[in-house]
Tab-separated table of C-alpha atoms and ligand atoms in Angstrom:
chain	number	residue	atom	x	y	z
A	29	MET	CA	129.029	63.475	131.820
A	30	ASN	CA	132.351	62.665	133.463
A	31	LYS	CA	132.139	58.921	133.902
A	32	PRO	CA	135.298	57.395	135.324
A	33	LEU	CA	137.473	56.093	132.522
A	34	ASP	CA	137.660	52.559	133.933
A	35	MET	CA	133.957	52.146	133.148
A	36	ALA	CA	134.723	52.876	129.533
A	37	THR	CA	137.702	50.557	129.411
A	38	ALA	CA	136.218	47.560	131.194
A	39	ALA	CA	134.778	45.991	128.048
A	40	THR	CA	138.060	45.632	126.206
A	41	THR	CA	140.473	43.667	128.314
A	42	VAL	CA	140.674	40.515	126.150
A	43	LYS	CA	142.185	41.374	122.781
A	44	ARG	CA	141.285	39.809	119.452
A	45	ALA	CA	144.430	38.785	117.593
A	46	PHE	CA	144.775	41.103	114.614
A	47	ASP	CA	144.285	39.247	111.359
A	48	PRO	CA	143.891	41.572	108.381
A	49	GLU	CA	141.992	39.038	106.258
A	50	SER	CA	139.461	38.556	109.013
A	51	ALA	CA	139.318	42.307	109.780
A	52	ARG	CA	138.587	43.028	106.109
A	53	LYS	CA	135.329	41.131	106.493
A	54	ASP	CA	134.232	43.684	109.090
A	55	PHE	CA	134.143	46.390	106.379
A	56	PRO	CA	131.219	45.759	104.037
A	57	VAL	CA	132.336	48.219	101.369
A	58	LEU	CA	135.463	46.152	100.708
A	59	ALA	CA	133.283	43.390	99.263
A	60	ARG	CA	131.799	45.794	96.751
A	61	PRO	CA	133.166	45.399	93.222
A	62	ILE	CA	134.125	48.545	91.328
A	63	TYR	CA	133.828	48.271	87.534
A	64	GLY	CA	133.422	44.537	88.134
A	65	LYS	CA	136.816	44.311	89.859
A	66	PRO	CA	137.722	43.908	93.533
A	67	LEU	CA	138.181	47.232	95.301
A	68	HIS	CA	141.671	48.252	96.439
A	69	PHE	CA	141.018	51.152	98.764
A	70	LEU	CA	144.199	53.152	99.341
A	71	ASP	CA	142.784	56.466	100.541
A	72	THR	CA	142.397	55.934	104.264
A	73	ALA	CA	144.409	59.088	105.014
A	74	ALA	CA	141.530	61.099	103.520
A	75	SER	CA	138.807	59.145	105.286
A	76	ALA	CA	138.684	55.564	106.512
A	77	GLN	CA	136.083	52.970	105.575
A	78	LYS	CA	133.650	51.987	108.294
A	79	PRO	CA	133.334	48.619	110.020
A	80	GLN	CA	129.868	47.111	110.342
A	81	ALA	CA	130.009	47.772	114.088
A	82	VAL	CA	130.132	51.523	113.420
A	83	ILE	CA	127.400	51.364	110.786
A	84	ASP	CA	125.222	49.398	113.237
A	85	ALA	CA	125.926	51.792	116.095
A	86	VAL	CA	124.867	54.773	113.973
A	87	SER	CA	121.818	52.921	112.722
A	88	ASP	CA	120.827	51.909	116.274
A	89	ALA	CA	121.424	55.435	117.561
A	90	TYR	CA	118.690	56.548	115.163
A	91	GLY	CA	116.570	53.405	115.043
A	92	ILE	CA	116.444	52.342	118.674
A	93	ASP	CA	117.586	54.988	121.129
A	94	TYR	CA	117.109	58.290	119.336
A	95	ALA	CA	116.167	61.541	121.053
A	96	ASN	CA	117.874	64.843	121.692
A	97	ILE	CA	120.332	64.711	124.575
A	98	HIS	CA	120.939	66.583	127.819
A	99	ARG	CA	117.412	67.981	127.844
A	100	GLY	CA	114.725	65.350	128.123
A	101	VAL	CA	113.640	63.744	131.366
A	102	TYR	CA	112.145	60.872	129.419
A	103	TYR	CA	113.620	57.417	128.878
A	104	LEU	CA	114.831	57.787	125.291
A	105	SER	CA	116.532	61.088	125.894
A	106	GLN	CA	118.316	59.647	128.892
A	107	LYS	CA	119.426	56.616	126.878
A	108	ALA	CA	120.757	58.830	124.082
A	109	THR	CA	122.499	61.076	126.620
A	110	GLU	CA	124.128	58.076	128.274
A	111	ALA	CA	125.342	56.753	124.926
A	112	TYR	CA	126.729	60.161	123.890
A	113	ASP	CA	128.541	60.633	127.197
A	114	ALA	CA	129.819	57.044	127.147
A	115	ALA	CA	131.280	57.659	123.683
A	116	ARG	CA	133.234	60.618	125.018
A	117	ALA	CA	134.535	58.498	127.888
A	118	LYS	CA	135.603	55.687	125.520
A	119	ILE	CA	137.479	58.068	123.258
A	120	ALA	CA	139.100	59.759	126.262
A	121	ALA	CA	140.314	56.354	127.459
A	122	PHE	CA	141.567	55.491	123.961
A	123	VAL	CA	143.878	58.527	123.876
A	124	ASN	CA	144.488	58.459	127.641
A	125	ALA	CA	143.104	61.892	128.447
A	126	ARG	CA	142.899	62.697	132.142
A	127	GLU	CA	139.118	62.951	132.020
A	128	PRO	CA	136.367	62.822	129.390
A	129	SER	CA	135.575	66.531	129.780
A	130	GLU	CA	138.949	67.323	128.201
A	131	LEU	CA	137.445	66.145	124.890
A	132	ILE	CA	135.197	68.362	122.809
A	133	PHE	CA	133.234	66.860	119.946
A	134	THR	CA	133.576	68.898	116.765
A	135	ARG	CA	132.517	68.424	113.133
A	136	ASN	CA	136.044	67.487	112.094
A	137	ALA	CA	139.653	68.295	112.899
A	138	THR	CA	139.401	71.542	110.975
A	139	GLU	CA	136.724	72.819	113.322
A	140	ALA	CA	138.793	71.734	116.319
A	141	ILE	CA	141.753	73.845	115.164
A	142	ASN	CA	139.504	76.785	114.313
A	143	LEU	CA	138.018	76.548	117.790
A	144	VAL	CA	141.439	76.901	119.413
A	145	ALA	CA	142.623	79.626	117.031
A	146	TYR	CA	139.461	81.607	117.646
A	147	SER	CA	138.806	81.041	121.323
A	148	TYR	CA	142.287	80.585	122.786
A	149	GLY	CA	143.990	82.700	120.146
A	150	ARG	CA	141.847	85.793	120.459
A	151	LYS	CA	141.806	85.706	124.237
A	152	PHE	CA	145.413	84.840	125.002
A	153	LEU	CA	147.477	86.008	122.011
A	154	LYS	CA	148.148	89.599	121.063
A	155	GLU	CA	149.971	91.673	118.499
A	156	GLY	CA	153.651	90.752	118.315
A	157	ASP	CA	153.214	87.256	119.765
A	158	GLU	CA	154.532	84.498	117.550
A	159	VAL	CA	152.861	81.289	116.408
A	160	VAL	CA	155.210	78.611	115.052
A	161	LEU	CA	154.032	76.210	112.326
A	162	SER	CA	155.827	73.788	110.065
A	163	GLU	CA	156.111	73.804	106.306
A	164	MET	CA	154.329	70.445	106.137
A	165	GLU	CA	151.082	71.433	107.838
A	166	HIS	CA	147.721	70.608	106.309
A	167	HIS	CA	145.847	73.765	105.300
A	168	ALA	CA	143.605	73.156	108.316
A	169	ASN	CA	146.600	73.931	110.512
A	170	ILE	CA	147.672	76.988	108.510
A	171	VAL	CA	144.637	79.029	107.533
A	172	PRO	CA	143.084	79.414	111.027
A	173	TRP	CA	146.404	80.880	112.218
A	174	GLN	CA	146.484	83.259	109.256
A	175	MET	CA	143.005	84.424	110.240
A	176	LEU	CA	144.289	84.971	113.766
A	177	ARG	CA	147.257	86.889	112.371
A	178	ASP	CA	144.904	89.134	110.417
A	179	ALA	CA	142.603	89.590	113.413
A	180	VAL	CA	145.069	90.270	116.233
A	181	GLY	CA	148.464	90.769	114.583
A	182	VAL	CA	150.340	87.662	115.710
A	183	LYS	CA	153.396	86.765	113.654
A	184	LEU	CA	153.595	83.357	111.968
A	185	THR	CA	156.959	81.605	111.819
A	186	VAL	CA	157.276	78.598	109.538
A	187	VAL	CA	159.814	75.877	110.332
A	188	PRO	CA	161.142	74.385	107.087
A	189	ILE	CA	161.461	70.746	106.124
A	190	ASP	CA	164.372	69.179	104.260
A	191	ASP	CA	164.125	67.237	101.017
A	192	ALA	CA	163.512	63.979	102.847
A	193	GLY	CA	160.516	65.623	104.496
A	194	GLU	CA	162.076	65.846	107.956
A	195	LEU	CA	161.359	68.824	110.126
A	196	ASP	CA	164.442	71.032	110.479
A	197	MET	CA	164.830	70.791	114.242
A	198	GLU	CA	167.634	73.376	114.350
A	199	SER	CA	165.314	75.926	112.747
A	200	TYR	CA	162.616	74.932	115.212
A	201	VAL	CA	164.913	75.585	118.151
A	202	THR	CA	165.879	78.928	116.634
A	203	ALA	CA	162.229	79.820	116.023
A	204	LEU	CA	161.506	79.176	119.695
A	205	GLU	CA	163.986	81.901	120.653
A	206	GLY	CA	161.440	84.475	119.492
A	207	ASN	CA	158.391	85.701	121.359
A	208	VAL	CA	156.628	82.382	120.738
A	209	LYS	CA	153.343	81.830	122.535
A	210	LEU	CA	151.977	78.921	120.552
A	211	VAL	CA	153.262	76.092	118.363
A	212	ALA	CA	150.875	74.338	115.949
A	213	MET	CA	152.495	71.199	114.610
A	214	THR	CA	151.582	67.992	112.889
A	215	HIS	CA	152.229	64.603	114.466
A	216	MET	CA	152.294	62.993	111.019
A	217	SER	CA	152.241	64.680	107.622
A	218	ASN	CA	149.343	63.630	105.422
A	219	ALA	CA	151.314	64.597	102.302
A	220	LEU	CA	154.686	62.984	103.035
A	221	GLY	CA	154.048	60.471	105.776
A	222	THR	CA	156.691	62.053	108.031
A	223	VAL	CA	156.179	61.301	111.708
A	224	THR	CA	157.557	64.237	113.652
A	225	PRO	CA	159.511	63.825	116.913
A	226	ILE	CA	156.488	65.210	118.674
A	227	ALA	CA	157.498	64.449	122.268
A	228	GLU	CA	160.645	66.510	121.787
A	229	ILE	CA	158.773	69.212	119.889
A	230	ILE	CA	156.313	69.494	122.777
A	231	ARG	CA	159.060	69.549	125.399
A	232	LEU	CA	160.969	72.274	123.550
A	233	ALA	CA	157.798	74.354	123.138
A	234	HIS	CA	157.122	74.108	126.852
A	235	ASP	CA	160.739	74.928	127.724
A	236	ALA	CA	160.299	78.081	125.647
A	237	GLY	CA	157.149	78.958	127.606
A	238	ALA	CA	154.831	78.287	124.651
A	239	LYS	CA	151.656	76.221	124.437
A	240	ILE	CA	151.360	73.631	121.700
A	241	LEU	CA	148.552	72.288	119.541
A	242	VAL	CA	149.285	68.980	117.819
A	243	ASP	CA	147.469	67.886	114.680
A	244	GLY	CA	147.090	64.162	115.247
A	245	CYS	CA	144.741	63.391	112.337
A	246	GLN	CA	147.136	60.946	110.712
A	247	MET	CA	148.500	59.448	113.905
A	248	VAL	CA	145.526	58.463	116.056
A	249	PRO	CA	144.171	55.881	113.570
A	250	HIS	CA	147.519	54.077	113.406
A	251	GLU	CA	149.440	54.204	116.649
A	252	THR	CA	148.675	54.445	120.334
A	253	VAL	CA	148.561	58.074	121.362
A	254	ASP	CA	148.945	58.723	125.077
A	255	LEU	CA	147.925	62.309	125.669
A	256	GLN	CA	148.998	62.380	129.291
A	257	ALA	CA	152.465	61.113	128.418
A	258	LEU	CA	152.766	63.503	125.463
A	259	ASP	CA	151.654	66.487	127.515
A	260	ALA	CA	150.442	68.517	124.503
A	261	ASP	CA	148.167	71.398	125.479
A	262	PHE	CA	145.781	70.761	122.598
A	263	TYR	CA	145.542	67.723	120.352
A	264	VAL	CA	143.085	67.348	117.469
A	265	PHE	CA	141.987	64.459	115.304
A	266	SER	CA	139.227	63.490	112.880
A	267	GLY	CA	136.674	60.850	113.791
A	268	HIS	CA	136.097	59.896	110.170
A	269	LYS	CA	139.761	58.971	109.672
A	270	LEU	CA	139.506	56.797	112.786
A	271	TYR	CA	136.936	54.499	111.136
A	272	GLY	CA	134.141	56.603	112.646
A	273	PRO	CA	131.339	58.564	110.967
A	274	THR	CA	131.823	61.722	108.941
A	275	GLY	CA	130.886	64.897	110.754
A	276	THR	CA	132.986	63.910	113.751
A	277	GLY	CA	136.219	65.347	115.060
A	278	VAL	CA	137.788	65.736	118.462
A	279	LEU	CA	139.531	68.548	120.242
A	280	TYR	CA	141.482	67.551	123.324
A	281	GLY	CA	142.553	70.397	125.575
A	282	LYS	CA	144.062	70.435	129.026
A	283	LYS	CA	141.256	71.135	131.431
A	284	ASP	CA	142.692	74.350	132.887
A	285	LEU	CA	143.137	75.794	129.397
A	286	LEU	CA	139.646	74.834	128.238
A	287	ASP	CA	138.202	76.236	131.477
A	288	ALA	CA	139.880	79.565	130.791
A	289	MET	CA	138.707	79.803	127.178
A	290	PRO	CA	135.618	81.714	126.059
A	291	PRO	CA	132.951	80.000	123.910
A	292	TYR	CA	133.563	79.598	120.197
A	293	GLN	CA	129.925	79.368	119.131
A	294	THR	CA	126.997	80.367	121.288
A	295	GLY	CA	123.364	79.366	121.708
A	296	GLY	CA	121.567	76.419	123.226
A	297	ASP	CA	123.176	73.729	125.384
A	298	MET	CA	126.313	75.742	126.143
A	299	ILE	CA	124.783	78.119	128.697
A	300	ARG	CA	124.129	78.002	132.397
A	301	THR	CA	121.700	80.946	132.604
A	302	VAL	CA	120.349	83.413	130.060
A	303	THR	CA	118.604	86.711	130.640
A	304	PHE	CA	118.471	89.574	128.181
A	305	ALA	CA	120.938	91.387	130.412
A	306	LYS	CA	123.509	88.617	130.782
A	307	THR	CA	124.387	85.024	129.926
A	308	THR	CA	126.591	82.691	131.906
A	309	PHE	CA	128.179	79.681	130.280
A	310	ALA	CA	128.201	75.975	131.017
A	311	GLU	CA	131.295	74.091	132.116
A	312	VAL	CA	133.444	72.340	129.499
A	313	PRO	CA	132.842	70.315	127.398
A	314	ALA	CA	129.250	71.629	127.029
A	315	ARG	CA	130.531	75.208	126.714
A	316	PHE	CA	132.124	74.282	123.392
A	317	GLU	CA	129.286	72.182	122.018
A	318	ALA	CA	126.648	74.757	121.187
A	319	GLY	CA	123.383	73.477	119.747
A	320	THR	CA	122.358	69.895	119.080
A	321	PRO	CA	125.547	67.947	118.442
A	322	HIS	CA	126.113	65.066	116.034
A	323	ILE	CA	124.700	62.585	118.558
A	324	ALA	CA	124.712	59.519	116.305
A	325	GLY	CA	128.120	60.484	114.958
A	326	ALA	CA	129.682	60.660	118.410
A	327	ILE	CA	128.108	57.311	119.319
A	328	GLY	CA	129.442	55.863	116.074
A	329	LEU	CA	132.905	57.198	116.883
A	330	GLY	CA	132.669	55.524	120.273
A	331	ALA	CA	131.877	52.283	118.430
A	332	ALA	CA	134.902	52.831	116.164
A	333	VAL	CA	137.103	53.110	119.222
A	334	ASP	CA	135.525	49.946	120.667
A	335	TYR	CA	136.264	48.256	117.363
A	336	LEU	CA	139.931	49.287	117.435
A	337	ARG	CA	140.355	48.438	121.094
A	338	GLN	CA	139.546	44.791	120.472
A	339	PHE	CA	142.996	44.708	118.873
A	340	ASP	CA	146.435	45.676	119.977
A	341	MET	CA	147.208	48.940	118.151
A	342	ALA	CA	150.836	47.851	117.877
A	343	GLU	CA	149.750	44.832	115.810
A	344	ILE	CA	147.648	47.019	113.536
A	345	HIS	CA	150.526	49.424	113.113
A	346	ALA	CA	153.070	46.685	112.369
A	347	HIS	CA	150.775	45.236	109.715
A	348	GLU	CA	150.060	48.618	108.084
A	349	MET	CA	153.751	49.475	107.980
A	350	GLU	CA	154.650	46.129	106.468
A	351	VAL	CA	152.178	46.681	103.632
A	352	ALA	CA	153.116	50.341	103.125
A	353	GLU	CA	156.843	49.605	103.097
A	354	TYR	CA	156.269	46.733	100.698
A	355	ALA	CA	154.459	49.128	98.339
A	356	ARG	CA	157.190	51.722	98.788
A	357	GLY	CA	159.882	49.174	97.919
A	358	GLN	CA	158.032	48.101	94.770
A	359	LEU	CA	157.576	51.716	93.714
A	360	GLN	CA	161.201	52.570	94.402
A	361	ALA	CA	162.255	49.772	92.086
A	362	ILE	CA	160.529	51.521	89.176
A	363	ASN	CA	162.918	53.995	87.535
A	364	GLN	CA	160.291	56.540	86.579
A	365	VAL	CA	158.873	56.829	90.083
A	366	ARG	CA	159.908	59.695	92.327
A	367	ILE	CA	158.945	59.285	95.971
A	368	TYR	CA	158.210	62.336	98.115
A	369	GLY	CA	158.772	61.865	101.819
A	370	GLU	CA	161.639	59.687	102.959
A	371	ALA	CA	161.850	60.620	106.597
A	372	GLY	CA	163.476	58.120	108.934
A	373	ARG	CA	160.275	57.767	110.912
A	374	ARG	CA	157.173	57.647	108.781
A	375	GLY	CA	153.659	56.304	108.737
A	376	SER	CA	151.745	54.018	106.431
A	377	LEU	CA	151.494	56.131	103.313
A	378	VAL	CA	153.527	56.642	100.171
A	379	SER	CA	153.449	59.854	98.158
A	380	PHE	CA	154.970	59.722	94.697
A	381	GLY	CA	154.975	60.945	91.120
A	382	LEU	CA	155.797	59.533	87.703
A	383	ASP	CA	157.875	61.410	85.142
A	384	CYS	CA	155.532	60.514	82.320
A	385	ALA	CA	152.079	61.313	83.730
A	386	HIS	CA	150.211	63.885	85.778
A	387	PRO	CA	148.925	62.657	89.175
A	388	HIS	CA	145.320	63.123	88.070
A	389	ASP	CA	145.868	60.985	84.968
A	390	ILE	CA	147.500	58.341	87.125
A	391	GLY	CA	144.545	58.505	89.497
A	392	THR	CA	142.071	58.106	86.645
A	393	ILE	CA	143.817	55.073	85.197
A	394	LEU	CA	144.192	53.478	88.628
A	395	ASP	CA	140.507	54.113	89.239
A	396	ARG	CA	139.607	51.989	86.209
A	397	GLU	CA	141.589	49.200	87.879
A	398	ALA	CA	139.498	49.739	91.043
A	399	VAL	CA	142.541	51.131	92.851
A	400	ALA	CA	141.389	54.156	94.839
A	401	ILE	CA	144.223	56.581	95.573
A	402	ARG	CA	144.351	60.330	96.105
A	403	ALA	CA	145.959	62.633	93.537
A	404	GLY	CA	146.652	66.313	94.076
A	405	HIS	CA	148.129	68.637	96.660
A	406	HIS	CA	146.486	66.889	99.640
A	407	CYS	CA	145.604	70.266	101.200
A	408	ALA	CA	149.311	70.843	101.724
A	409	GLN	CA	150.255	73.285	98.968
A	410	PRO	CA	153.384	74.548	100.780
A	411	VAL	CA	154.733	70.977	100.686
A	412	MET	CA	154.116	70.830	96.949
A	413	GLU	CA	155.846	74.179	96.578
A	414	HIS	CA	158.839	72.852	98.503
A	415	PHE	CA	159.282	70.097	95.921
A	416	GLY	CA	158.338	72.317	92.955
A	417	ILE	CA	155.399	70.133	91.941
A	418	SER	CA	151.656	70.626	91.644
A	419	GLY	CA	150.707	67.374	93.319
A	420	THR	CA	151.513	63.764	94.063
A	421	VAL	CA	149.803	60.406	93.993
A	422	ARG	CA	149.224	59.225	97.536
A	423	ALA	CA	148.555	55.634	98.521
A	424	SER	CA	147.602	55.423	102.181
A	425	PHE	CA	147.099	52.206	104.090
A	426	GLY	CA	144.636	51.276	106.786
A	427	LEU	CA	144.197	48.189	108.885
A	428	TYR	CA	142.250	46.411	106.135
A	429	ASN	CA	144.896	46.759	103.414
A	430	THR	CA	147.039	43.814	102.395
A	431	LYS	CA	149.908	43.219	99.998
A	432	ALA	CA	147.282	42.375	97.354
A	433	ASP	CA	146.284	46.068	97.432
A	434	ALA	CA	149.917	47.094	97.016
A	435	ASP	CA	150.317	44.626	94.113
A	436	ALA	CA	147.211	46.065	92.423
A	437	LEU	CA	148.689	49.550	92.808
A	438	ILE	CA	151.959	48.491	91.210
A	439	ALA	CA	150.179	46.682	88.361
A	440	GLY	CA	148.134	49.857	87.802
A	441	ILE	CA	151.267	51.998	87.741
A	442	ARG	CA	152.793	49.690	85.138
A	443	LYS	CA	149.663	50.157	83.064
A	444	VAL	CA	150.018	53.954	83.365
A	445	MET	CA	153.605	53.640	82.140
A	446	GLU	CA	152.503	51.544	79.179
A	447	ILE	CA	149.988	54.213	78.213
A	448	PHE	CA	152.086	57.336	78.894
A	449	GLY	CA	155.648	56.033	78.976
B	505	PLP	C1	147.109	66.167	108.837
B	505	PLP	C2	145.679	66.595	108.663
B	505	PLP	N1	145.220	67.639	109.364
B	505	PLP	C3	143.958	68.070	109.244
B	505	PLP	C4	143.080	67.464	108.396
B	505	PLP	C5	141.675	67.957	108.303
B	505	PLP	O1	140.817	66.991	108.804
B	505	PLP	P1	139.231	67.160	108.656
B	505	PLP	O2	138.911	66.970	107.228
B	505	PLP	O3	138.672	66.101	109.540
B	505	PLP	O4	138.893	68.516	109.147
B	505	PLP	C6	143.520	66.385	107.628
B	505	PLP	C7	142.617	65.733	106.636
B	505	PLP	O5	143.051	65.272	105.611
B	505	PLP	C8	144.834	65.924	107.768
B	505	PLP	O6	145.302	64.887	107.073
């Protein structure tokens, strides 16, 4: 299970120069017309499209090497086990974890956070301990902590954001003066695009004697994340936003913490011995992967990481930011547009509203132009409350987006203004 990371990295030493037009051809859905028009997919922050390499890997996992893992002595089961374990090693190398067993496969990022809140939270936190969150968390990084509050009596402290969408670092420092045992903080806001100063946030949490969980859902697909350098205690991300299959997410945890945590779910595959009197549990990561996992999904996520590692992530990021900032500039030039999220450091998404139309109406009109955006609260209702709105329109950019997508968005917005303005 714990293959050395250099085995997983060996295949990707020569990089393919990143060319968005050529990369677009790797994603079959992008060639699919919508209402007879070319698709402009601007909803990667919700879930990314899949390259053919991922689709093939999932198909082959079922069509060529399929069997249940970790159990069979026969050829196919061993092949499937090897592929599953190799996927973990590839992903561990991608985020520079110390070892593959620090990564737990989950259904999604939500399950990863629930796992920590339930397992770590109930064992190590008690009444009166404080958990610090930010006002810009996704609901997935709020509700599990509320459940923990209701179960054990921890206190939740929320660090506010300002009107640009920046985290109020002074309030964070003040919050850490309390009896803080855990910080749960986003690396990049899915509603505003804010990239938080996470290295400093982690350092301050540790200086205050607290552990920290980082929600990296919106960061891992776009920029190199080095978990050893960051030194977060827990770090979660979604596989499906990383160009991998749905039903995949990852929890990274420092080995000593995972080792000390009790199981989250129990049953097959996560035990060492079972008698009716007593059960002993397997080592991590198996201890946290009860039952048959999403074998093909994990293999597909490994293929997604292989796909990304052909490129230099810095080139992908530079391209995505160029397109996103181009779209932002065009939107800013329109009087009626109000942009939400103007932090100094931000990722490749733009959240905005129009005076004349509701986000859902904007989304519907854009849809008829084959421009796929997200409209609503983006599972971040406290952010919407901060700005006194019910929702925004969010255009989010992945590696396959180009300025043509941004131009289609702007043309669609002009159409909305003609209709509603
Ligand atoms: C910042 C952030 N955190 C958590 C999640 C939840 O991810 P998942 O749907 O994979 O559980 C999302 C998904 O939109 C997100 O953007």
